[in-house]
mmCIF file of C-alpha atoms and ligand atoms in Angstrom:
data_model
loop_
_atom_site.group_PDB
_atom_site.id
_atom_site.type_symbol
_atom_site.label_atom_id
_atom_site.label_comp_id
_atom_site.label_asym_id
_atom_site.label_seq_id
_atom_site.Cartn_x
_atom_site.Cartn_y
_atom_site.Cartn_z
ATOM 1 C CA MET A 1 0.056 0.201 0.065
ATOM 2 C CA THR A 2 2.617 2.278 1.223
ATOM 3 C CA ALA A 3 5.159 1.662 -1.783
ATOM 4 C CA THR A 4 2.493 2.423 -4.351
ATOM 5 C CA VAL A 5 0.976 5.749 -2.808
ATOM 6 C CA VAL A 6 4.821 7.123 -2.149
ATOM 7 C CA THR A 7 5.644 6.115 -6.009
ATOM 8 C CA ALA A 8 2.568 7.920 -7.054
ATOM 9 C CA THR A 9 3.142 10.066 -10.237
ATOM 10 C CA VAL A 10 1.412 12.886 -11.525
ATOM 11 C CA GLY A 11 0.335 11.583 -14.240
ATOM 12 C CA ALA A 12 -1.430 8.783 -12.666
ATOM 13 C CA VAL A 13 -3.224 11.185 -10.126
ATOM 14 C CA GLU A 14 -4.337 13.323 -13.125
ATOM 15 C CA ARG A 15 -5.893 10.297 -14.706
ATOM 16 C CA THR A 16 -7.616 9.881 -11.473
ATOM 17 C CA LEU A 17 -8.710 12.885 -11.024
ATOM 18 C CA ALA A 18 -10.071 13.009 -14.336
ATOM 19 C CA ALA A 19 -12.543 10.132 -14.116
ATOM 20 C CA PRO A 20 -16.115 9.885 -13.029
ATOM 21 C CA THR A 21 -17.824 8.767 -9.703
ATOM 22 C CA THR A 22 -20.808 6.937 -9.350
ATOM 23 C CA GLY A 23 -23.112 6.785 -6.024
ATOM 24 C CA PHE A 24 -24.971 8.569 -3.724
ATOM 25 C CA LEU A 25 -23.034 11.294 -1.714
ATOM 26 C CA ASP A 26 -23.800 13.880 1.110
ATOM 27 C CA ASP A 27 -23.534 17.380 0.086
ATOM 28 C CA GLU A 28 -19.952 18.088 1.690
ATOM 29 C CA SER A 29 -18.324 14.746 0.173
ATOM 30 C CA ARG A 30 -19.757 15.720 -3.465
ATOM 31 C CA GLU A 31 -18.314 19.487 -2.899
ATOM 32 C CA TRP A 32 -14.900 18.263 -1.962
ATOM 33 C CA LEU A 33 -14.767 15.844 -5.159
ATOM 34 C CA ARG A 34 -15.981 18.597 -7.584
ATOM 35 C CA ALA A 35 -13.202 20.982 -5.919
ATOM 36 C CA LEU A 36 -10.480 18.325 -6.055
ATOM 37 C CA ARG A 37 -11.560 17.622 -9.856
ATOM 38 C CA ALA A 38 -11.517 21.252 -10.521
ATOM 39 C CA GLU A 39 -8.483 23.237 -12.443
ATOM 40 C CA GLY A 40 -6.277 26.152 -11.473
ATOM 41 C CA PRO A 41 -6.620 27.902 -8.154
ATOM 42 C CA GLU A 42 -9.949 26.158 -7.145
ATOM 43 C CA ARG A 43 -8.074 22.566 -7.470
ATOM 44 C CA ASP A 44 -5.195 23.964 -5.487
ATOM 45 C CA GLU A 45 -7.444 25.558 -3.022
ATOM 46 C CA ALA A 46 -9.371 22.286 -2.200
ATOM 47 C CA VAL A 47 -5.869 20.047 -2.127
ATOM 48 C CA ALA A 48 -4.549 22.578 0.466
ATOM 49 C CA ARG A 49 -7.786 22.000 2.532
ATOM 50 C CA LEU A 50 -7.204 18.615 2.193
ATOM 51 C CA HIS A 51 -3.930 18.345 3.167
ATOM 52 C CA THR A 52 -4.865 20.650 6.035
ATOM 53 C CA LEU A 53 -6.953 17.845 7.100
ATOM 54 C CA LEU A 54 -4.603 14.835 6.651
ATOM 55 C CA LEU A 55 -2.432 16.640 9.020
ATOM 56 C CA LYS A 56 -4.573 16.847 11.605
ATOM 57 C CA ALA A 57 -5.297 13.340 11.386
ATOM 58 C CA ALA A 58 -1.991 12.733 11.208
ATOM 59 C CA ARG A 59 -1.199 14.619 14.082
ATOM 60 C CA PHE A 60 -3.721 12.748 16.425
ATOM 61 C CA GLU A 61 -2.332 9.144 15.667
ATOM 62 C CA VAL A 62 1.079 10.271 16.671
ATOM 63 C CA ALA A 63 -0.446 11.562 19.619
ATOM 64 C CA ARG A 64 -2.039 8.782 20.547
ATOM 65 C CA ARG A 65 0.956 6.716 20.271
ATOM 66 C CA ARG A 66 3.489 9.073 21.971
ATOM 67 C CA PRO A 67 3.755 6.558 24.836
ATOM 68 C CA THR A 68 5.282 3.647 22.468
ATOM 69 C CA LEU A 69 7.856 6.895 21.350
ATOM 70 C CA GLN A 70 9.352 7.820 24.397
ATOM 71 C CA HIS A 71 12.585 6.576 23.978
ATOM 72 C CA VAL A 72 12.748 7.970 20.507
ATOM 73 C CA ARG A 73 14.862 11.360 19.815
ATOM 74 C CA GLY A 74 13.975 13.556 17.114
ATOM 75 C CA ASP A 75 10.825 15.712 15.949
ATOM 76 C CA LEU A 76 7.949 13.455 16.579
ATOM 77 C CA ASP A 77 5.715 16.093 14.477
ATOM 78 C CA GLU A 78 8.083 15.367 11.202
ATOM 79 C CA ILE A 79 6.535 12.069 11.486
ATOM 80 C CA ALA A 80 3.142 13.396 11.119
ATOM 81 C CA VAL A 81 4.280 15.786 8.397
ATOM 82 C CA GLU A 82 5.580 12.990 5.948
ATOM 83 C CA ALA A 83 2.259 11.024 6.581
ATOM 84 C CA ALA A 84 0.189 13.365 5.844
ATOM 85 C CA ALA A 85 2.484 14.154 2.121
ATOM 86 C CA ASP A 86 1.958 10.301 1.718
ATOM 87 C CA ALA A 87 -1.926 10.258 2.861
ATOM 88 C CA LEU A 88 -2.603 13.002 0.438
ATOM 89 C CA LEU A 89 -1.059 11.331 -2.616
ATOM 90 C CA GLY A 90 -2.764 8.175 -1.483
ATOM 91 C CA VAL A 91 -6.017 10.142 -1.557
ATOM 92 C CA LEU A 92 -5.951 11.744 -4.665
ATOM 93 C CA ARG A 93 -4.661 8.624 -6.415
ATOM 94 C CA ARG A 94 -7.644 6.714 -5.040
ATOM 95 C CA LEU A 95 -10.242 9.274 -5.549
ATOM 96 C CA ASP A 96 -12.174 7.090 -7.654
ATOM 97 C CA ASP A 97 -11.924 4.391 -4.964
ATOM 98 C CA PHE A 98 -14.619 6.871 -2.713
ATOM 99 C CA ARG A 99 -18.083 5.685 -3.692
ATOM 100 C CA GLY A 100 -19.955 7.753 -0.882
ATOM 101 C CA ALA A 101 -19.815 4.895 1.636
ATOM 102 C CA SER A 102 -19.208 7.258 4.450
ATOM 103 C CA ARG A 103 -18.333 10.920 4.433
ATOM 104 C CA PHE A 104 -15.085 11.906 2.444
ATOM 105 C CA THR A 105 -13.316 13.457 5.378
ATOM 106 C CA THR A 106 -13.939 10.035 7.233
ATOM 107 C CA TRP A 107 -12.188 8.296 4.081
ATOM 108 C CA ALA A 108 -9.402 10.407 3.745
ATOM 109 C CA TYR A 109 -8.638 10.244 7.670
ATOM 110 C CA LYS A 110 -8.224 6.597 6.932
ATOM 111 C CA PHE A 111 -5.362 7.364 4.926
ATOM 112 C CA ALA A 112 -3.719 9.312 7.285
ATOM 113 C CA LEU A 113 -4.176 7.419 9.823
ATOM 114 C CA TYR A 114 -2.415 4.735 8.115
ATOM 115 C CA GLU A 115 0.389 6.125 6.944
ATOM 116 C CA ALA A 116 1.068 7.363 10.321
ATOM 117 C CA ALA A 117 0.365 4.659 12.145
ATOM 118 C CA VAL A 118 3.171 2.617 9.995
ATOM 119 C CA LYS A 119 5.178 5.624 10.404
ATOM 120 C CA VAL A 120 5.241 5.254 14.235
ATOM 121 C CA ARG A 121 5.236 1.491 14.374
ATOM 122 C CA LYS A 122 8.462 1.513 12.291
ATOM 123 C CA ARG A 123 10.112 4.973 14.284
ATOM 124 C CA ALA A 124 9.778 3.027 17.654
ATOM 125 C CA TRP A 125 11.104 -0.410 16.524
ATOM 126 C CA GLN A 126 14.013 1.187 14.449
ATOM 127 C CA GLY A 127 17.462 -0.338 15.624
ATOM 128 C CA ARG A 128 15.361 -2.829 17.885
ATOM 129 C CA GLU A 129 16.498 -6.505 16.978
ATOM 130 C CA VAL A 130 13.192 -8.520 15.390
ATOM 131 C CA LEU A 131 13.329 -11.981 17.036
ATOM 132 C CA LEU A 132 11.746 -14.714 14.717
ATOM 133 C CA GLU A 133 12.982 -17.490 17.698
ATOM 134 C CA ALA A 134 10.474 -18.450 20.300
ATOM 135 C CA GLU A 135 12.976 -16.676 23.509
ATOM 136 C CA GLY A 136 10.037 -14.428 24.001
ATOM 137 C CA TRP A 137 7.335 -17.421 25.143
ATOM 138 C CA GLU A 138 9.738 -19.303 27.511
ATOM 139 C CA PRO A 139 8.747 -17.495 30.707
ATOM 140 C CA PHE A 140 5.094 -17.699 30.410
ATOM 141 C CA ALA A 141 5.097 -21.848 29.950
ATOM 142 C CA ASP A 142 6.418 -21.740 33.907
ATOM 143 C CA SER A 143 4.178 -18.697 35.111
ATOM 144 C CA GLY A 144 3.246 -20.793 38.408
ATOM 145 C CA LEU A 145 -0.046 -21.839 37.132
ATOM 146 C CA GLY A 146 -2.376 -23.118 39.571
ATOM 147 C CA PRO A 147 -3.505 -26.668 39.929
ATOM 148 C CA ASP A 148 -7.173 -27.016 38.841
ATOM 149 C CA ALA A 149 -8.687 -24.674 36.662
ATOM 150 C CA GLU A 150 -5.471 -24.433 34.713
ATOM 151 C CA VAL A 151 -4.760 -27.745 33.819
ATOM 152 C CA GLU A 152 -6.427 -27.157 30.803
ATOM 153 C CA GLN A 153 -5.125 -24.392 29.365
ATOM 154 C CA ARG A 154 -1.635 -25.657 30.250
ATOM 155 C CA GLU A 155 -2.805 -28.644 27.876
ATOM 156 C CA LEU A 156 -3.556 -26.507 25.632
ATOM 157 C CA LEU A 157 -0.933 -24.272 25.749
ATOM 158 C CA GLU A 158 1.461 -27.501 25.623
ATOM 159 C CA THR A 159 -0.327 -28.682 22.733
ATOM 160 C CA VAL A 160 -0.008 -25.021 21.126
ATOM 161 C CA ARG A 161 4.014 -24.933 21.672
ATOM 162 C CA GLU A 162 4.278 -28.709 20.011
ATOM 163 C CA GLY A 163 2.109 -27.682 17.356
ATOM 164 C CA VAL A 164 4.326 -24.847 16.145
ATOM 165 C CA HIS A 165 7.566 -27.090 15.602
ATOM 166 C CA SER A 166 5.467 -30.149 14.015
ATOM 167 C CA VAL A 167 2.516 -28.173 11.867
ATOM 168 C CA LEU A 168 4.070 -24.973 10.348
ATOM 169 C CA THR A 169 5.736 -24.047 7.922
ATOM 170 C CA PRO A 170 9.059 -22.673 9.001
ATOM 171 C CA HIS A 171 8.040 -19.346 7.316
ATOM 172 C CA GLN A 172 4.407 -19.803 9.015
ATOM 173 C CA ARG A 173 6.867 -20.668 12.471
ATOM 174 C CA GLN A 174 9.202 -17.275 12.095
ATOM 175 C CA VAL A 175 6.256 -14.947 11.743
ATOM 176 C CA LEU A 176 3.550 -16.822 14.126
ATOM 177 C CA ILE A 177 6.322 -16.343 16.825
ATOM 178 C CA ALA A 178 7.720 -12.986 15.886
ATOM 179 C CA LEU A 179 4.264 -11.243 15.795
ATOM 180 C CA ALA A 180 2.057 -13.215 18.199
ATOM 181 C CA VAL A 181 4.399 -13.944 20.602
ATOM 182 C CA ASN A 182 7.099 -11.585 20.585
ATOM 183 C CA GLY A 183 4.789 -8.738 19.374
ATOM 184 C CA VAL A 184 6.866 -7.856 16.683
ATOM 185 C CA PRO A 185 4.315 -4.743 15.015
ATOM 186 C CA ILE A 186 3.330 -6.481 11.241
ATOM 187 C CA ASP A 187 4.218 -3.213 9.552
ATOM 188 C CA VAL A 188 7.994 -3.282 11.201
ATOM 189 C CA LEU A 189 8.173 -7.394 10.571
ATOM 190 C CA ALA A 190 6.750 -6.681 6.763
ATOM 191 C CA GLU A 191 9.479 -4.220 6.151
ATOM 192 C CA ARG A 192 12.333 -6.321 7.733
ATOM 193 C CA LEU A 193 11.176 -9.325 5.398
ATOM 194 C CA GLY A 194 10.523 -7.309 2.354
ATOM 195 C CA SER A 195 6.786 -8.427 2.269
ATOM 196 C CA THR A 196 3.238 -6.878 3.066
ATOM 197 C CA ARG A 197 1.128 -6.485 6.314
ATOM 198 C CA GLY A 198 -1.700 -8.322 4.356
ATOM 199 C CA ALA A 199 0.787 -10.856 3.103
ATOM 200 C CA LEU A 200 2.180 -11.574 6.758
ATOM 201 C CA TYR A 201 -1.264 -11.580 8.375
ATOM 202 C CA LYS A 202 -2.595 -14.148 5.736
ATOM 203 C CA THR A 203 0.495 -16.400 6.513
ATOM 204 C CA LEU A 204 -0.380 -15.833 10.486
ATOM 205 C CA HIS A 205 -4.044 -16.620 9.675
ATOM 206 C CA ASP A 206 -2.885 -19.748 7.945
ATOM 207 C CA ALA A 207 -0.807 -20.867 10.986
ATOM 208 C CA ARG A 208 -3.431 -20.172 13.282
ATOM 209 C CA ARG A 209 -5.953 -22.559 11.659
ATOM 210 C CA ARG A 210 -3.228 -25.295 11.360
ATOM 211 C CA LEU A 211 -2.916 -24.917 15.164
ATOM 212 C CA ARG A 212 -6.696 -25.052 15.616
ATOM 213 C CA GLY A 213 -6.927 -27.956 13.769
ATOM 214 C CA HIS A 214 -4.003 -29.416 15.801
ATOM 215 C CA LEU A 215 -5.702 -28.995 18.879
ATOM 216 C CA GLY A 216 -8.904 -30.360 17.343
ATOM 217 C CA GLU A 217 -6.928 -33.357 16.281
ATOM 218 C CA ARG A 218 -6.397 -34.320 20.084
ATOM 219 C CA GLY A 219 -9.884 -33.191 21.181
ATOM 220 C CA LEU A 220 -9.102 -29.957 22.451
ATOM 221 C CA ALA A 221 -10.479 -26.113 21.683
ATOM 222 C CA PHE A 222 -9.649 -23.088 22.697
ATOM 223 C CA ALA A 223 -12.339 -19.964 23.073
ATOM 224 C CA SER A 224 -10.960 -17.146 24.348
ATOM 225 C CA VAL A 225 -12.187 -15.494 27.654
ATOM 226 C CA GLU A 226 -14.018 -11.978 26.610
ATOM 227 C CA GLU A 227 -11.800 -8.858 26.898
ATOM 228 C CA LYS A 228 -12.613 -5.998 28.242
ATOM 229 C CA MET B 1 -7.447 -15.221 38.687
ATOM 230 C CA THR B 2 -4.405 -13.184 37.016
ATOM 231 C CA GLU B 3 -2.217 -15.654 35.647
ATOM 232 C CA ARG B 4 -5.363 -17.682 33.897
ATOM 233 C CA ARG B 5 -6.275 -14.354 32.709
ATOM 234 C CA ASP B 6 -2.542 -13.615 31.543
ATOM 235 C CA LEU B 7 -2.429 -17.473 29.896
ATOM 236 C CA ASN B 8 -5.765 -17.253 28.490
ATOM 237 C CA GLN B 9 -4.489 -13.886 26.552
ATOM 238 C CA GLU B 10 -1.227 -15.558 25.345
ATOM 239 C CA LEU B 11 -3.656 -18.417 23.683
ATOM 240 C CA GLY B 12 -5.825 -16.258 22.395
ATOM 241 C CA ARG B 13 -2.617 -13.894 20.960
ATOM 242 C CA ILE B 14 -1.469 -16.997 19.182
ATOM 243 C CA LEU B 15 -4.449 -18.474 18.227
ATOM 244 C CA GLY B 16 -6.282 -15.817 17.365
ATOM 245 C CA PRO B 17 -10.466 -15.199 16.518
ATOM 246 C CA ASP B 18 -12.205 -18.534 15.197
ATOM 247 C CA GLY B 19 -14.681 -17.287 12.177
ATOM 248 C CA PRO B 20 -14.667 -15.516 8.921
ATOM 249 C CA ASP B 21 -12.169 -12.559 8.895
ATOM 250 C CA ILE B 22 -11.670 -10.617 5.619
ATOM 251 C CA GLY B 23 -7.848 -9.801 6.036
ATOM 252 C CA CYS B 24 -5.840 -6.320 6.052
ATOM 253 C CA ASP B 25 -6.529 -4.985 2.594
ATOM 254 C CA ALA B 26 -10.329 -5.493 2.373
ATOM 255 C CA CYS B 27 -10.503 -4.168 6.377
ATOM 256 C CA PHE B 28 -8.478 -0.837 4.981
ATOM 257 C CA ARG B 29 -11.700 -0.959 2.299
ATOM 258 C CA GLU B 30 -14.377 -1.340 4.384
ATOM 259 C CA LEU B 31 -13.056 0.786 7.531
ATOM 260 C CA ASP B 32 -14.571 4.192 6.810
ATOM 261 C CA ARG B 33 -18.080 2.532 6.145
ATOM 262 C CA TYR B 34 -17.869 0.235 9.413
ATOM 263 C CA VAL B 35 -17.036 3.124 11.684
ATOM 264 C CA GLU B 36 -19.396 5.372 10.420
ATOM 265 C CA LEU B 37 -22.423 2.588 10.804
ATOM 266 C CA GLU B 38 -20.722 2.233 14.167
ATOM 267 C CA LEU B 39 -20.888 5.381 15.118
ATOM 268 C CA ALA B 40 -24.687 6.100 13.686
ATOM 269 C CA GLY B 41 -25.659 2.839 15.996
ATOM 270 C CA ALA B 42 -26.189 0.676 12.992
ATOM 271 C CA ASP B 43 -25.381 -3.034 12.956
ATOM 272 C CA ALA B 44 -21.829 -2.719 11.236
ATOM 273 C CA ASP B 45 -20.952 -6.138 11.504
ATOM 274 C CA ALA B 46 -24.155 -7.496 9.790
ATOM 275 C CA ALA B 47 -22.907 -4.354 6.860
ATOM 276 C CA VAL B 48 -19.432 -5.912 7.086
ATOM 277 C CA PRO B 49 -19.171 -9.594 7.965
ATOM 278 C CA GLY B 50 -15.417 -10.515 8.936
ATOM 279 C CA LEU B 51 -13.847 -7.162 10.065
ATOM 280 C CA ARG B 52 -14.582 -7.667 13.392
ATOM 281 C CA THR B 53 -12.955 -10.729 13.854
ATOM 282 C CA HIS B 54 -10.313 -9.312 11.749
ATOM 283 C CA LEU B 55 -9.659 -6.492 14.207
ATOM 284 C CA GLU B 56 -9.744 -9.070 17.191
ATOM 285 C CA GLY B 57 -7.133 -10.984 15.196
ATOM 286 C CA CYS B 58 -4.934 -7.892 13.935
ATOM 287 C CA PRO B 59 -3.446 -5.581 16.325
ATOM 288 C CA ALA B 60 -2.487 -3.257 13.524
ATOM 289 C CA CYS B 61 -5.700 -2.983 11.817
ATOM 290 C CA ARG B 62 -7.169 -2.439 15.084
ATOM 291 C CA GLU B 63 -5.307 0.617 16.186
ATOM 292 C CA GLU B 64 -6.307 2.185 13.069
ATOM 293 C CA HIS B 65 -9.886 1.191 13.716
ATOM 294 C CA ASP B 66 -9.971 2.696 17.014
ATOM 295 C CA SER B 67 -8.063 5.960 15.985
ATOM 296 C CA LEU B 68 -10.881 6.430 13.320
ATOM 297 C CA TYR B 69 -13.609 5.297 15.500
ATOM 298 C CA ALA B 70 -12.215 8.274 17.894
ATOM 299 C CA LEU B 71 -11.617 10.932 15.398
ATOM 300 C CA ALA B 72 -14.653 10.850 13.225
ATOM 301 C CA GLY B 73 -16.289 10.538 15.996
ATOM 302 C CA SER B 74 -15.405 13.517 17.743
ATOM 303 C CA GLU B 75 -16.692 15.402 14.906
ATOM 304 C CA ARG B 76 -20.260 14.740 15.514
HETATM 305 ZN ZN1 LIG C 1 -4.994 -6.394 9.524
#
């Protein structure tokens, strides 16, 4: 997603802007589209307003994630500024994808939030080692569980651990352990492995299905306790 | 009790949610519609099946969902 956004060319942007839009739009969204597809100063003014909107959303996201960036030196606002610039290209390139399923501003926000969130995750993990092996989950195997109610969960855990080594491919094992055991953010892992969020999630999903199947073959099942 | 919940959460992170899951790309595509339905009090899960499950299994998409919900929600 990010790569295509960043490498957007002016030509692609202008082709997108020339194409028609269908669907039912609220007045404000229709006005955004009209102005962004206009020519000259009117379009420039709309692009500037859009940029302001995206910068606000990117700053909102960086502020929300500030606790994960406490050890990071440098200007955090740069993250928001870069995210807004990338999001602006993304929104303009994909203007035809907007079908009025939401307000235009909500649709545009998601690009800025996405770009900012990805950059924050990468910055927070810059220089940190990404573990693909299971060091991270050894401690909780010996977490002093009580004897009764925990017996079933311990059996589940042992079977899962065994399944990780017996039913997963090496790639599935690395991805599952990095993401689900060691807590590496998916965008950080995608960058280190030269992959994408979508592809890694697919791998994670397949690995999880195999592990659930492995539990099922042993007459076990896991249903998570309601999180609150 | 805390230990049990911790272990349950660890297992939950490893095994993920059960059921249909639309994946990251479709999640991004549908996110604005889903969030506005939620904000309107409509049945977002019926309109976009599999997105909620995805949010339970994908912390990154979950964070972005929560941010969009908070940001769009702050403007109504
Ligand atoms: Zn996702």
